[in-house]
Amino acid sequence: MDTTSVKRNTRRRKKRRQAPVLLIGVLCALVIAAGFVAYVIRYAPTKETMPLSSYFHTTAEGQAAVIVNGAYDDNQDGTEVQGLITGDGAYLEVGYLDSTFDKGYFYDTTEGILRYVTDTQVISAAKDNSAYTVGRDSQDLGKPVVVNANGLDFVSLDFIKQYTDLSYTAFSDPNRIVIETAGYTKNVSRAKKDTEIRRFGGPKSKILYNIPKGEGFSVLENYGKWSKVLTDTGVIGCIRNSCIGNVTSQTAEKQLPDRVYSHILMDKPVCLLWHQVTNVNANSGVSDVIARSPGVNVLSPTWFTVADAAGGLRSIASLDYVRTARAAGVQVWALVGNVDNADIDMTALLSTTSTRDNLVNNIIGSAIAYDVDGINIDFEQLKSSAAGGYREFIRELSLKCEANDLVLSVDNYVPTDYSAFYDRANQADYADYVVIMAYDEHYGGAETEGPNASISFVTDGITNTLKEVPANQTILGMPFYTRIWAVNSAGATSETLSIAGTPQFLADHGLTPTWSDADGTNYAEYVDGDTTYKVWLEDAKSLSLKLQAMKDNSLAGGAFWKSGQESSDIWATINSYMQ
């Protein structure tokens, strides 16, 4: 065979063997390349950015996002406007200011007046006005204290920080306000190199901000390889932990002095008796009331009633009454109530500056005119919409009472969810005494029968009140009456039965009551036709349990509704616990 042909065939066979190898190599290279590309696509940091305006949800002109102590609700849709930035600076929406920072601010939307009460002064500012008053002194902020924008009212942060202990920094593009309250502790650091702040932890999250080396931030949460931070320029996002420098702790210092609320307190237990006075002539009976109530050191006659929506006051007071009581060593804390005028819109009255001022001034003027020792506020059945106005009323009234050496006491229901807006903690700061009306557990008009003041109802009321009010300012209100319940297929109705009238009631119906440990009262019932009559009796024994609870909790004393309903033996029981 020709050797040339042999060599040629050999080369052809080698090429045929090499071709699959080359093809496999190419395919492997392609697979590797594809894998690398996939890896890059999957794991390489994205350069895609997210504008801060998409993160901070601001929609209206001037609207500003608000970050408080590192927290920002990044799921909000912009409908809850919290902040505002104008040419005059940064502002907070009134409702947000109240709910988030300080309930001391009250804004009257009707007359456009903002009020704030410290421990000593009432501060007042009108909308769109830079001038404001502190007590009787006039000051000027140099910019409007309150402005309206997009249908909402806002308060200047430069005004706020004079009375609420906080600091703030405002930023634009987009508008955002970073606030820190006194005592807030944060972990701070600086960027170790130029890097990115991303929306979420991970290299595929969009970039919010390119942070330069050395810029500071506070570390909010650690996610492992990433941490959530708030930069000194007001950006919240995530940064690689490898880019975080040394972390130290920093606490926002107090800028404002602590407030000192002063109180006029008796140096012995309060033994208060409410005296229901229905007309001027009934005041002449005060001597008899004192004579049959040994040990009483405070009388609270029902003299004053809110008369109209303008803050007028109806009075049946008597100066001779006060003189007689004082001669017997008894103080007079005149009651101011609202229950006789249910048609008055108390929310509007208390929320409108001019009518609230008128009511406060009428109360103080009447107290001075009749030389009383104190005022007892008994505003019942308020609506929750009155919460802000009622708080402001108590604050403003308290300062005027203090200036005139008048004791201020405030009557309250036993704490419940529906009465929480009465804000007993606010009362404790400003009023001298907070009274628990620990009765009407089952009340007239209710459809379910039961005791008027079971011992658990009373003790729970004490326990829950003491969560908001110091014991030495808490007075336990106790009843001299109960209710006779008539129960049949139509439901349950009731009428009152005084302690004094109980023996005759039992005799008339041939009843012998039995003691209920669960209720802490004697109980009796009888049947007449298709109606069962039930009564949980208040007497010296049931009252002694309540008085013991008063003493066990070191309360300021007791109050009793009302004069004339008690039996003659009751005062001996009361006085044994008032030592």
Coordinates of C-alpha atoms in Angstrom, one line a residue:
M1 CA 0.0 0.0 0.0
D2 CA 1.2 3.5 -0.8
T3 CA 2.6 4.9 2.4
T4 CA 1.2 8.3 1.5
S5 CA -2.3 6.9 1.5
V6 CA -1.7 5.2 4.8
K7 CA -0.6 8.5 6.5
R8 CA -3.5 10.3 5.0
N9 CA -6.0 7.7 6.4
T10 CA -4.3 7.8 9.8
R11 CA -4.7 11.6 9.9
R12 CA -8.4 11.2 9.0
R13 CA -9.0 8.7 11.8
K14 CA -7.3 11.1 14.3
K15 CA -9.5 14.0 13.2
R16 CA -12.6 11.8 13.5
R17 CA -11.5 10.9 17.1
Q18 CA -10.6 14.5 18.0
A19 CA -13.9 16.0 16.7
P20 CA -16.1 14.6 19.5
V21 CA -13.5 15.6 22.1
L22 CA -13.5 19.2 20.8
L23 CA -17.3 19.2 20.7
I24 CA -17.5 18.1 24.2
G25 CA -15.0 20.7 25.3
V26 CA -16.9 23.4 23.5
L27 CA -20.1 22.2 25.2
C28 CA -18.5 22.2 28.6
A29 CA -17.2 25.6 28.0
L30 CA -20.6 26.8 27.1
V31 CA -22.1 25.2 30.2
I32 CA -19.5 26.8 32.4
A33 CA -20.0 30.1 30.7
A34 CA -23.8 29.8 31.1
G35 CA -23.4 28.8 34.7
F36 CA -21.1 31.8 35.3
V37 CA -23.6 34.1 33.6
A38 CA -26.4 32.6 35.7
Y39 CA -24.3 33.0 38.9
V40 CA -23.6 36.6 38.0
I41 CA -27.3 37.2 37.2
R42 CA -28.4 35.6 40.4
Y43 CA -25.8 36.7 42.9
A44 CA -24.1 39.9 41.5
P45 CA -25.2 43.1 43.2
T46 CA -27.9 44.9 41.3
K47 CA -27.3 48.5 40.3
E48 CA -31.0 49.2 40.1
T49 CA -32.1 52.1 42.3
M50 CA -35.2 53.0 44.1
P51 CA -36.0 56.7 44.5
L52 CA -36.5 57.8 48.1
S53 CA -39.8 59.3 47.1
S54 CA -41.1 55.8 46.5
Y55 CA -40.0 54.7 49.9
F56 CA -41.3 57.7 51.9
H57 CA -44.9 57.9 51.0
T58 CA -45.7 61.6 50.6
T59 CA -48.5 62.7 48.3
A60 CA -49.7 66.1 49.2
E61 CA -47.8 69.4 48.8
G62 CA -45.4 69.9 51.7
Q63 CA -46.2 66.6 53.3
A64 CA -43.4 65.0 55.2
A65 CA -42.7 61.5 56.4
V66 CA -42.0 61.2 60.1
I67 CA -39.4 58.8 61.6
V68 CA -39.6 58.6 65.4
N69 CA -36.8 56.9 67.4
G70 CA -35.8 55.0 64.3
A71 CA -39.3 53.7 63.5
Y72 CA -41.2 54.4 60.3
D73 CA -44.3 52.7 59.0
D74 CA -43.0 52.0 55.4
N75 CA -46.3 50.3 54.6
Q76 CA -48.4 53.5 54.9
D77 CA -50.2 54.7 51.8
G78 CA -49.8 58.4 52.3
T79 CA -53.4 58.9 53.6
E80 CA -52.3 59.4 57.2
V81 CA -50.4 62.7 57.0
Q82 CA -48.1 63.2 60.0
G83 CA -45.7 65.9 59.1
L84 CA -45.3 69.0 57.0
I85 CA -42.4 71.1 55.8
T86 CA -42.9 74.7 54.7
G87 CA -40.7 77.7 54.3
D88 CA -41.2 78.3 58.0
G89 CA -39.8 74.9 59.0
A90 CA -41.1 71.5 60.2
Y91 CA -44.6 70.9 61.6
L92 CA -46.5 67.9 63.1
E93 CA -50.2 67.2 62.5
V94 CA -52.2 67.9 65.6
G95 CA -53.8 64.5 66.0
Y96 CA -50.5 62.7 65.4
L97 CA -48.8 65.0 67.9
D98 CA -51.4 64.1 70.5
S99 CA -51.4 60.4 69.9
T100 CA -47.7 59.9 69.5
F101 CA -45.9 62.4 71.6
D102 CA -47.8 64.4 74.2
K103 CA -51.5 64.5 75.1
G104 CA -50.9 67.9 76.7
Y105 CA -51.7 69.7 73.4
F106 CA -55.3 70.5 72.7
Y107 CA -56.4 72.2 69.5
D108 CA -59.8 73.9 69.2
T109 CA -60.8 73.4 65.6
T110 CA -63.8 75.7 66.0
E111 CA -61.9 78.8 67.1
G112 CA -58.4 77.9 65.9
I113 CA -56.7 78.0 69.3
L114 CA -54.0 75.7 70.5
R115 CA -53.6 75.2 74.3
Y116 CA -50.9 73.5 76.3
V117 CA -50.8 73.3 80.1
T118 CA -47.6 72.8 82.0
D119 CA -47.4 72.3 85.8
T120 CA -47.6 76.0 86.3
Q121 CA -48.8 77.8 83.1
V122 CA -51.4 77.8 80.4
I123 CA -49.9 78.4 76.9
S124 CA -52.2 79.6 74.2
A125 CA -51.6 80.2 70.5
A126 CA -54.0 81.2 67.7
K127 CA -53.8 79.6 64.2
D128 CA -51.6 81.5 61.6
N129 CA -50.1 83.7 64.4
S130 CA -46.5 83.7 65.5
A131 CA -47.4 85.4 68.9
Y132 CA -48.6 83.3 71.8
T133 CA -49.1 83.7 75.5
V134 CA -47.5 81.9 78.5
G135 CA -49.7 82.8 81.4
R136 CA -50.1 86.5 81.1
D137 CA -46.8 87.0 79.2
S138 CA -46.7 87.4 75.4
Q139 CA -44.0 85.7 73.3
D140 CA -43.2 85.3 69.6
L141 CA -42.0 82.2 67.8
G142 CA -41.0 84.2 64.6
K143 CA -43.2 81.8 62.5
P144 CA -46.8 80.6 62.7
V145 CA -47.3 78.3 65.7
V146 CA -50.2 76.6 64.0
V147 CA -50.9 76.4 60.2
N148 CA -53.5 74.6 58.1
A149 CA -52.4 72.7 55.0
N150 CA -54.5 70.4 52.8
G151 CA -57.4 70.6 55.2
L152 CA -55.2 69.6 58.2
D153 CA -53.8 71.5 61.2
F154 CA -50.1 71.4 62.0
V155 CA -48.0 72.6 65.0
S156 CA -44.5 74.0 64.6
L157 CA -41.8 71.6 66.0
D158 CA -39.9 74.6 67.1
F159 CA -42.9 75.4 69.4
I160 CA -43.4 71.8 70.4
K161 CA -39.8 71.2 71.6
Q162 CA -40.2 74.0 74.1
Y163 CA -42.7 71.9 76.0
T164 CA -42.1 68.3 74.8
D165 CA -38.6 66.9 75.3
L166 CA -37.5 65.9 71.8
S167 CA -35.1 66.9 69.1
Y168 CA -35.6 66.8 65.3
T169 CA -33.9 67.2 61.9
A170 CA -35.8 67.9 58.7
F171 CA -34.7 66.9 55.2
S172 CA -36.1 67.5 51.7
D173 CA -36.4 65.7 48.4
P174 CA -38.4 64.0 49.7
N175 CA -39.6 65.7 52.8
R176 CA -38.9 63.8 56.0
I177 CA -38.5 64.6 59.7
V178 CA -36.4 62.5 62.0
I179 CA -37.4 62.9 65.7
E180 CA -35.7 61.5 68.8
T181 CA -37.4 61.8 72.2
A182 CA -35.4 62.3 75.4
G183 CA -34.2 59.0 76.8
Y184 CA -34.1 57.2 73.5
T185 CA -31.0 55.0 73.3
K186 CA -29.6 53.9 69.9
N187 CA -26.5 52.1 68.6
V188 CA -24.5 54.3 66.4
S189 CA -21.7 53.7 63.9
R190 CA -20.1 54.9 60.6
A191 CA -19.6 53.5 57.2
K192 CA -16.2 51.8 56.8
K193 CA -16.1 52.5 53.1
D194 CA -18.3 53.8 50.2
T195 CA -21.2 51.5 49.9
E196 CA -24.9 51.2 49.3
I197 CA -28.0 51.5 51.5
R198 CA -30.5 49.0 50.0
R199 CA -34.3 48.7 50.5
F200 CA -33.9 45.3 52.0
G201 CA -31.0 43.1 53.0
G202 CA -29.4 41.3 50.0
P203 CA -27.5 42.4 46.9
K204 CA -30.6 42.1 44.7
S205 CA -32.5 44.7 46.7
K206 CA -32.7 48.1 45.0
I207 CA -30.3 50.8 46.1
L208 CA -31.9 53.7 48.1
Y209 CA -28.8 55.7 48.8
N210 CA -25.0 55.6 48.2
I211 CA -23.5 56.2 51.6
P212 CA -19.9 57.6 51.6
K213 CA -17.2 56.4 53.9
G214 CA -17.4 58.0 57.3
E215 CA -21.1 59.0 57.2
G216 CA -22.9 58.1 60.4
F217 CA -26.0 56.0 61.1
S218 CA -27.8 54.2 63.9
V219 CA -28.2 50.5 63.7
L220 CA -31.8 49.5 64.1
E221 CA -31.8 45.7 63.5
N222 CA -29.2 43.0 62.7
Y223 CA -30.3 40.5 60.1
G224 CA -27.1 38.4 60.1
K225 CA -25.0 39.6 57.1
W226 CA -27.0 42.8 56.8
S227 CA -28.4 45.4 59.2
K228 CA -31.2 47.8 59.0
V229 CA -29.9 51.4 59.7
L230 CA -31.1 55.0 59.8
T231 CA -28.5 57.3 58.3
D232 CA -27.7 60.8 59.6
T233 CA -29.2 62.0 56.4
G234 CA -32.6 60.5 57.2
V235 CA -32.5 57.3 55.0
I236 CA -33.7 54.0 56.3
G237 CA -32.5 50.9 54.6
C238 CA -30.1 47.9 54.8
I239 CA -26.3 47.9 54.8
R240 CA -23.8 45.0 54.7
N241 CA -22.5 44.3 58.2
S242 CA -18.9 44.1 56.8
C243 CA -19.3 47.9 56.0
I244 CA -20.3 48.8 59.5
G245 CA -17.6 50.3 61.8
N246 CA -17.4 50.1 65.6
V247 CA -20.8 50.4 67.2
T248 CA -21.4 52.4 70.4
S249 CA -24.5 53.3 72.4
Q250 CA -25.9 56.8 72.6
T251 CA -28.8 58.2 74.6
A252 CA -30.8 61.3 73.7
E253 CA -30.3 63.7 76.7
K254 CA -33.1 65.5 78.5
Q255 CA -33.4 69.1 77.5
L256 CA -36.3 70.1 79.7
P257 CA -36.6 70.1 83.5
D258 CA -38.9 67.6 85.2
R259 CA -42.3 69.0 86.0
V260 CA -43.4 69.2 89.6
Y261 CA -47.2 69.0 90.1
S262 CA -48.3 70.4 93.5
H263 CA -51.3 69.2 95.4
I264 CA -53.4 70.4 98.3
L265 CA -53.9 67.3 100.5
M266 CA -55.4 66.9 103.9
D267 CA -53.2 65.7 106.7
K268 CA -55.8 63.1 107.8
P269 CA -58.1 60.7 106.0
V270 CA -60.8 62.4 104.0
C271 CA -64.3 61.6 105.1
L272 CA -66.5 63.2 102.5
L273 CA -70.3 63.2 102.5
W274 CA -72.2 64.2 99.5
H275 CA -75.2 66.4 100.4
Q276 CA -77.9 66.5 97.8
V277 CA -79.4 70.0 97.9
T278 CA -82.4 70.5 95.6
N279 CA -83.1 74.2 96.3
V280 CA -81.7 77.2 98.2
N281 CA -84.0 76.6 101.2
A282 CA -82.6 73.1 101.7
N283 CA -79.3 74.6 102.7
S284 CA -80.7 75.5 106.1
G285 CA -80.5 71.8 107.0
V286 CA -76.7 71.7 107.1
S287 CA -76.6 71.8 110.9
D288 CA -78.7 68.7 111.1
V289 CA -76.5 67.0 108.5
I290 CA -73.4 67.7 110.5
A291 CA -75.0 66.6 113.8
R292 CA -76.1 63.2 112.4
S293 CA -72.8 62.6 110.6
P294 CA -70.1 62.5 113.3
G295 CA -66.6 62.2 111.8
V296 CA -67.4 63.9 108.5
N297 CA -64.7 66.5 107.7
V298 CA -65.8 67.4 104.2
L299 CA -69.3 68.2 102.9
S300 CA -70.0 68.3 99.1
P301 CA -73.3 70.0 98.5
T302 CA -74.8 69.6 95.0
W303 CA -74.9 73.4 94.4
F304 CA -73.7 74.0 90.8
T305 CA -75.0 72.7 87.5
V306 CA -73.8 73.4 84.0
A307 CA -76.6 75.6 82.8
D308 CA -76.1 76.0 79.1
A309 CA -73.8 75.3 76.1
A310 CA -72.0 78.7 76.7
G311 CA -70.5 77.5 80.0
G312 CA -73.1 79.2 82.3
L313 CA -73.5 77.9 85.8
R314 CA -76.7 77.5 87.7
S315 CA -76.3 77.9 91.5
I316 CA -78.2 77.2 94.7
A317 CA -75.3 78.0 96.9
S318 CA -75.4 79.5 100.4
L319 CA -72.7 81.5 102.2
D320 CA -74.4 80.7 105.5
Y321 CA -74.0 77.0 104.8
V322 CA -70.2 77.4 104.4
R323 CA -70.0 79.5 107.6
T324 CA -71.9 76.9 109.6
A325 CA -69.8 74.0 108.2
R326 CA -66.6 75.8 108.9
A327 CA -67.6 76.6 112.4
A328 CA -68.0 72.9 113.0
G329 CA -64.5 72.2 111.5
V330 CA -66.0 70.8 108.3
Q331 CA -64.7 71.8 104.8
V332 CA -67.1 72.5 101.9
W333 CA -66.1 71.1 98.5
A334 CA -69.0 72.4 96.3
L335 CA -70.1 69.9 93.6
V336 CA -70.3 71.0 90.0
G337 CA -72.4 68.5 87.9
N338 CA -73.9 68.0 84.5
V339 CA -76.4 65.3 85.0
D340 CA -79.4 67.6 85.3
N341 CA -78.9 69.0 81.8
A342 CA -78.5 66.0 79.5
D343 CA -79.4 68.1 76.4
I344 CA -76.2 70.2 76.6
D345 CA -73.5 69.1 74.1
M346 CA -70.7 68.7 76.6
T347 CA -68.2 67.7 73.9
A348 CA -68.8 71.1 72.1
L349 CA -68.7 73.0 75.4
L350 CA -65.4 71.5 76.6
S351 CA -63.8 71.5 73.2
T352 CA -64.5 75.2 72.4
T353 CA -62.0 77.5 74.0
S354 CA -64.4 80.4 74.8
T355 CA -67.1 78.3 76.3
R356 CA -64.6 76.2 78.3
D357 CA -62.9 79.4 79.6
N358 CA -66.3 80.7 80.5
L359 CA -67.2 77.5 82.5
V360 CA -63.8 77.5 84.3
N361 CA -64.1 81.2 85.2
N362 CA -67.7 80.8 86.4
I363 CA -66.7 77.9 88.7
I364 CA -63.8 79.8 90.1
G365 CA -65.9 83.0 90.5
S366 CA -68.6 81.1 92.3
A367 CA -66.1 79.3 94.6
I368 CA -64.6 82.6 95.6
A369 CA -68.0 84.3 96.1
Y370 CA -69.2 81.5 98.4
D371 CA -65.8 81.1 100.1
V372 CA -65.8 77.3 99.7
D373 CA -62.7 75.2 100.4
G374 CA -62.8 73.2 97.2
I375 CA -64.6 72.0 94.1
N376 CA -65.9 68.5 93.3
I377 CA -66.3 67.9 89.6
D378 CA -69.0 65.3 88.7
F379 CA -69.3 65.2 84.9
E380 CA -71.0 61.9 84.0
Q381 CA -72.0 60.2 80.8
L382 CA -69.5 62.1 78.7
K383 CA -68.9 60.9 75.1
S384 CA -65.5 59.7 74.1
S385 CA -65.4 62.6 71.7
A386 CA -65.1 64.9 74.7
A387 CA -61.8 63.3 75.8
G388 CA -59.5 66.1 74.7
G389 CA -61.7 68.9 75.9
Y390 CA -62.3 67.2 79.3
R391 CA -58.6 66.7 79.9
E392 CA -58.0 70.3 79.0
F393 CA -60.8 71.5 81.3
I394 CA -59.3 69.6 84.3
R395 CA -55.8 71.0 83.6
E396 CA -57.0 74.6 83.2
L397 CA -59.4 74.4 86.1
S398 CA -56.7 72.9 88.4
L399 CA -54.2 75.8 87.9
K400 CA -56.9 78.3 88.8
C401 CA -58.0 76.3 91.8
E402 CA -54.4 76.1 93.0
A403 CA -54.0 79.9 92.5
N404 CA -57.0 80.4 94.8
D405 CA -56.2 77.7 97.4
L406 CA -59.1 75.6 96.3
V407 CA -59.0 71.8 96.6
L408 CA -60.0 70.1 93.3
S409 CA -61.5 66.6 93.4
V410 CA -62.9 64.7 90.4
D411 CA -65.5 62.0 90.4
N412 CA -64.9 58.9 88.2
Y413 CA -66.6 55.7 87.3
V414 CA -64.8 52.4 88.2
P415 CA -62.2 52.0 85.5
T416 CA -63.5 50.3 82.3
D417 CA -62.6 50.3 78.7
Y418 CA -65.4 52.7 77.9
S419 CA -64.4 55.2 80.6
A420 CA -60.7 55.1 79.9
F421 CA -60.9 58.5 78.1
Y422 CA -61.6 60.2 81.4
D423 CA -57.8 59.8 81.7
R424 CA -57.3 59.4 85.5
A425 CA -53.5 59.7 85.1
N426 CA -54.1 63.3 83.7
Q427 CA -56.4 63.9 86.6
A428 CA -53.8 62.7 89.1
D429 CA -51.2 65.2 87.8
Y430 CA -53.5 68.2 88.0
A431 CA -56.4 67.5 90.4
D432 CA -55.8 67.0 94.1
Y433 CA -58.0 64.0 94.6
V434 CA -59.6 61.4 92.3
V435 CA -62.8 59.8 93.6
I436 CA -63.9 56.3 92.6
M437 CA -67.7 56.1 92.4
A438 CA -67.6 52.4 93.4
Y439 CA -71.3 51.8 93.1
D440 CA -74.0 51.3 90.4
E441 CA -72.3 48.0 89.4
H442 CA -75.9 47.1 88.3
Y443 CA -77.6 50.4 87.7
G444 CA -81.0 51.9 87.2
G445 CA -82.0 51.4 83.5
A446 CA -79.9 48.3 83.2
E447 CA -81.7 45.1 82.1
T448 CA -79.7 42.7 84.4
E449 CA -80.1 42.5 88.1
G450 CA -77.3 42.3 90.6
P451 CA -75.5 44.0 93.5
N452 CA -75.0 47.7 93.6
A453 CA -71.4 47.3 94.8
S454 CA -70.1 43.8 95.3
I455 CA -66.8 43.6 97.1
S456 CA -64.9 42.3 94.0
F457 CA -66.3 45.2 92.0
V458 CA -65.0 47.6 94.6
T459 CA -61.6 46.0 95.0
D460 CA -61.1 45.7 91.2
G461 CA -62.0 49.4 90.9
I462 CA -59.4 50.3 93.5
T463 CA -56.7 48.1 91.9
N464 CA -57.3 49.5 88.4
T465 CA -57.5 53.1 89.6
L466 CA -54.2 52.8 91.4
K467 CA -52.5 51.9 88.1
E468 CA -53.0 55.6 87.2
V469 CA -53.5 57.4 90.5
P470 CA -51.3 57.5 93.6
A471 CA -53.1 56.0 96.7
N472 CA -52.7 59.2 98.7
Q473 CA -54.8 61.0 96.0
T474 CA -57.5 58.3 95.7
I475 CA -60.8 58.5 97.6
L476 CA -63.2 55.5 97.6
G477 CA -66.8 56.5 97.0
M478 CA -69.3 54.1 98.7
P479 CA -73.1 53.9 98.6
F480 CA -75.7 54.4 101.3
Y481 CA -78.2 52.7 99.1
T482 CA -78.9 49.7 97.0
R483 CA -81.6 48.6 94.5
I484 CA -84.7 46.4 94.7
W485 CA -84.9 44.4 91.5
A486 CA -88.2 43.3 90.0
V487 CA -87.5 40.4 87.7
N488 CA -90.1 38.7 85.4
S489 CA -90.6 37.6 81.9
A490 CA -90.5 41.2 80.7
G491 CA -87.0 41.7 82.1
A492 CA -85.6 43.5 85.1
T493 CA -86.4 46.9 86.6
S494 CA -85.2 48.5 89.8
E495 CA -85.9 51.2 92.4
T496 CA -83.5 52.5 95.0
L497 CA -83.6 51.4 98.7
S498 CA -81.7 53.3 101.3
I499 CA -79.8 51.7 104.1
A500 CA -82.1 53.6 106.5
G501 CA -85.1 52.1 104.8
T502 CA -83.9 48.5 104.8
P503 CA -85.3 47.4 108.2
Q504 CA -88.8 48.5 107.3
F505 CA -88.5 46.8 103.8
L506 CA -87.5 43.5 105.4
A507 CA -90.2 43.7 108.0
D508 CA -92.9 44.6 105.4
H509 CA -92.1 41.5 103.4
G510 CA -91.2 39.1 106.3
L511 CA -87.6 38.6 105.0
T512 CA -84.6 37.3 106.7
P513 CA -81.5 38.1 104.6
T514 CA -78.6 35.7 104.1
W515 CA -75.0 36.6 103.8
S516 CA -73.2 36.2 100.4
D517 CA -69.5 35.8 100.7
A518 CA -69.1 36.1 96.9
D519 CA -70.9 39.5 96.8
G520 CA -69.9 40.8 100.2
T521 CA -73.5 41.7 101.0
N522 CA -76.6 40.3 102.6
Y523 CA -79.2 39.0 100.1
A524 CA -82.9 38.7 100.2
E525 CA -85.7 37.9 97.7
Y526 CA -89.4 37.2 97.6
V527 CA -92.0 36.4 95.0
D528 CA -95.2 38.3 94.3
G529 CA -97.3 36.8 91.4
D530 CA -95.1 36.3 88.4
T531 CA -92.4 38.7 89.7
T532 CA -89.4 37.9 91.8
Y533 CA -88.0 40.7 93.9
K534 CA -84.2 40.6 94.6
V535 CA -82.1 42.8 96.7
W536 CA -78.4 42.9 97.6
L537 CA -78.4 44.8 100.8
E538 CA -76.0 47.5 101.7
D539 CA -75.5 47.8 105.5
A540 CA -72.8 48.2 108.2
K541 CA -71.4 44.8 107.4
S542 CA -71.1 45.3 103.6
L543 CA -69.7 48.8 104.2
S544 CA -67.1 47.5 106.6
L545 CA -65.6 45.3 103.8
K546 CA -65.3 48.3 101.5
L547 CA -63.8 50.4 104.2
Q548 CA -61.3 47.7 104.9
A549 CA -60.3 47.7 101.3
M550 CA -59.9 51.4 101.5
K551 CA -57.6 51.0 104.5
D552 CA -55.7 48.0 103.1
N553 CA -54.7 50.1 100.0
S554 CA -53.8 53.2 102.1
L555 CA -56.2 55.3 100.2
A556 CA -56.7 59.0 101.0
G557 CA -60.1 58.3 102.5
G558 CA -63.8 57.6 101.7
A559 CA -66.8 59.4 100.2
F560 CA -70.4 58.5 100.7
W561 CA -73.5 59.0 98.6
K562 CA -75.6 60.4 100.0
S563 CA -76.6 62.2 103.3
G564 CA -79.9 61.0 104.8
Q565 CA -79.8 57.5 103.3
E566 CA -77.6 56.0 106.1
S567 CA -78.8 54.4 109.3
S568 CA -77.7 55.8 112.6
D569 CA -75.2 53.0 113.3
I570 CA -73.3 53.5 110.0
W571 CA -71.1 56.4 111.3
A572 CA -69.7 54.3 114.1
T573 CA -68.6 51.8 111.5
I574 CA -67.1 54.4 109.2
N575 CA -65.2 56.2 112.0
S576 CA -63.6 53.0 113.2
Y577 CA -61.8 52.8 109.8
M578 CA -61.0 56.5 109.5
Q579 CA -58.4 56.6 112.3

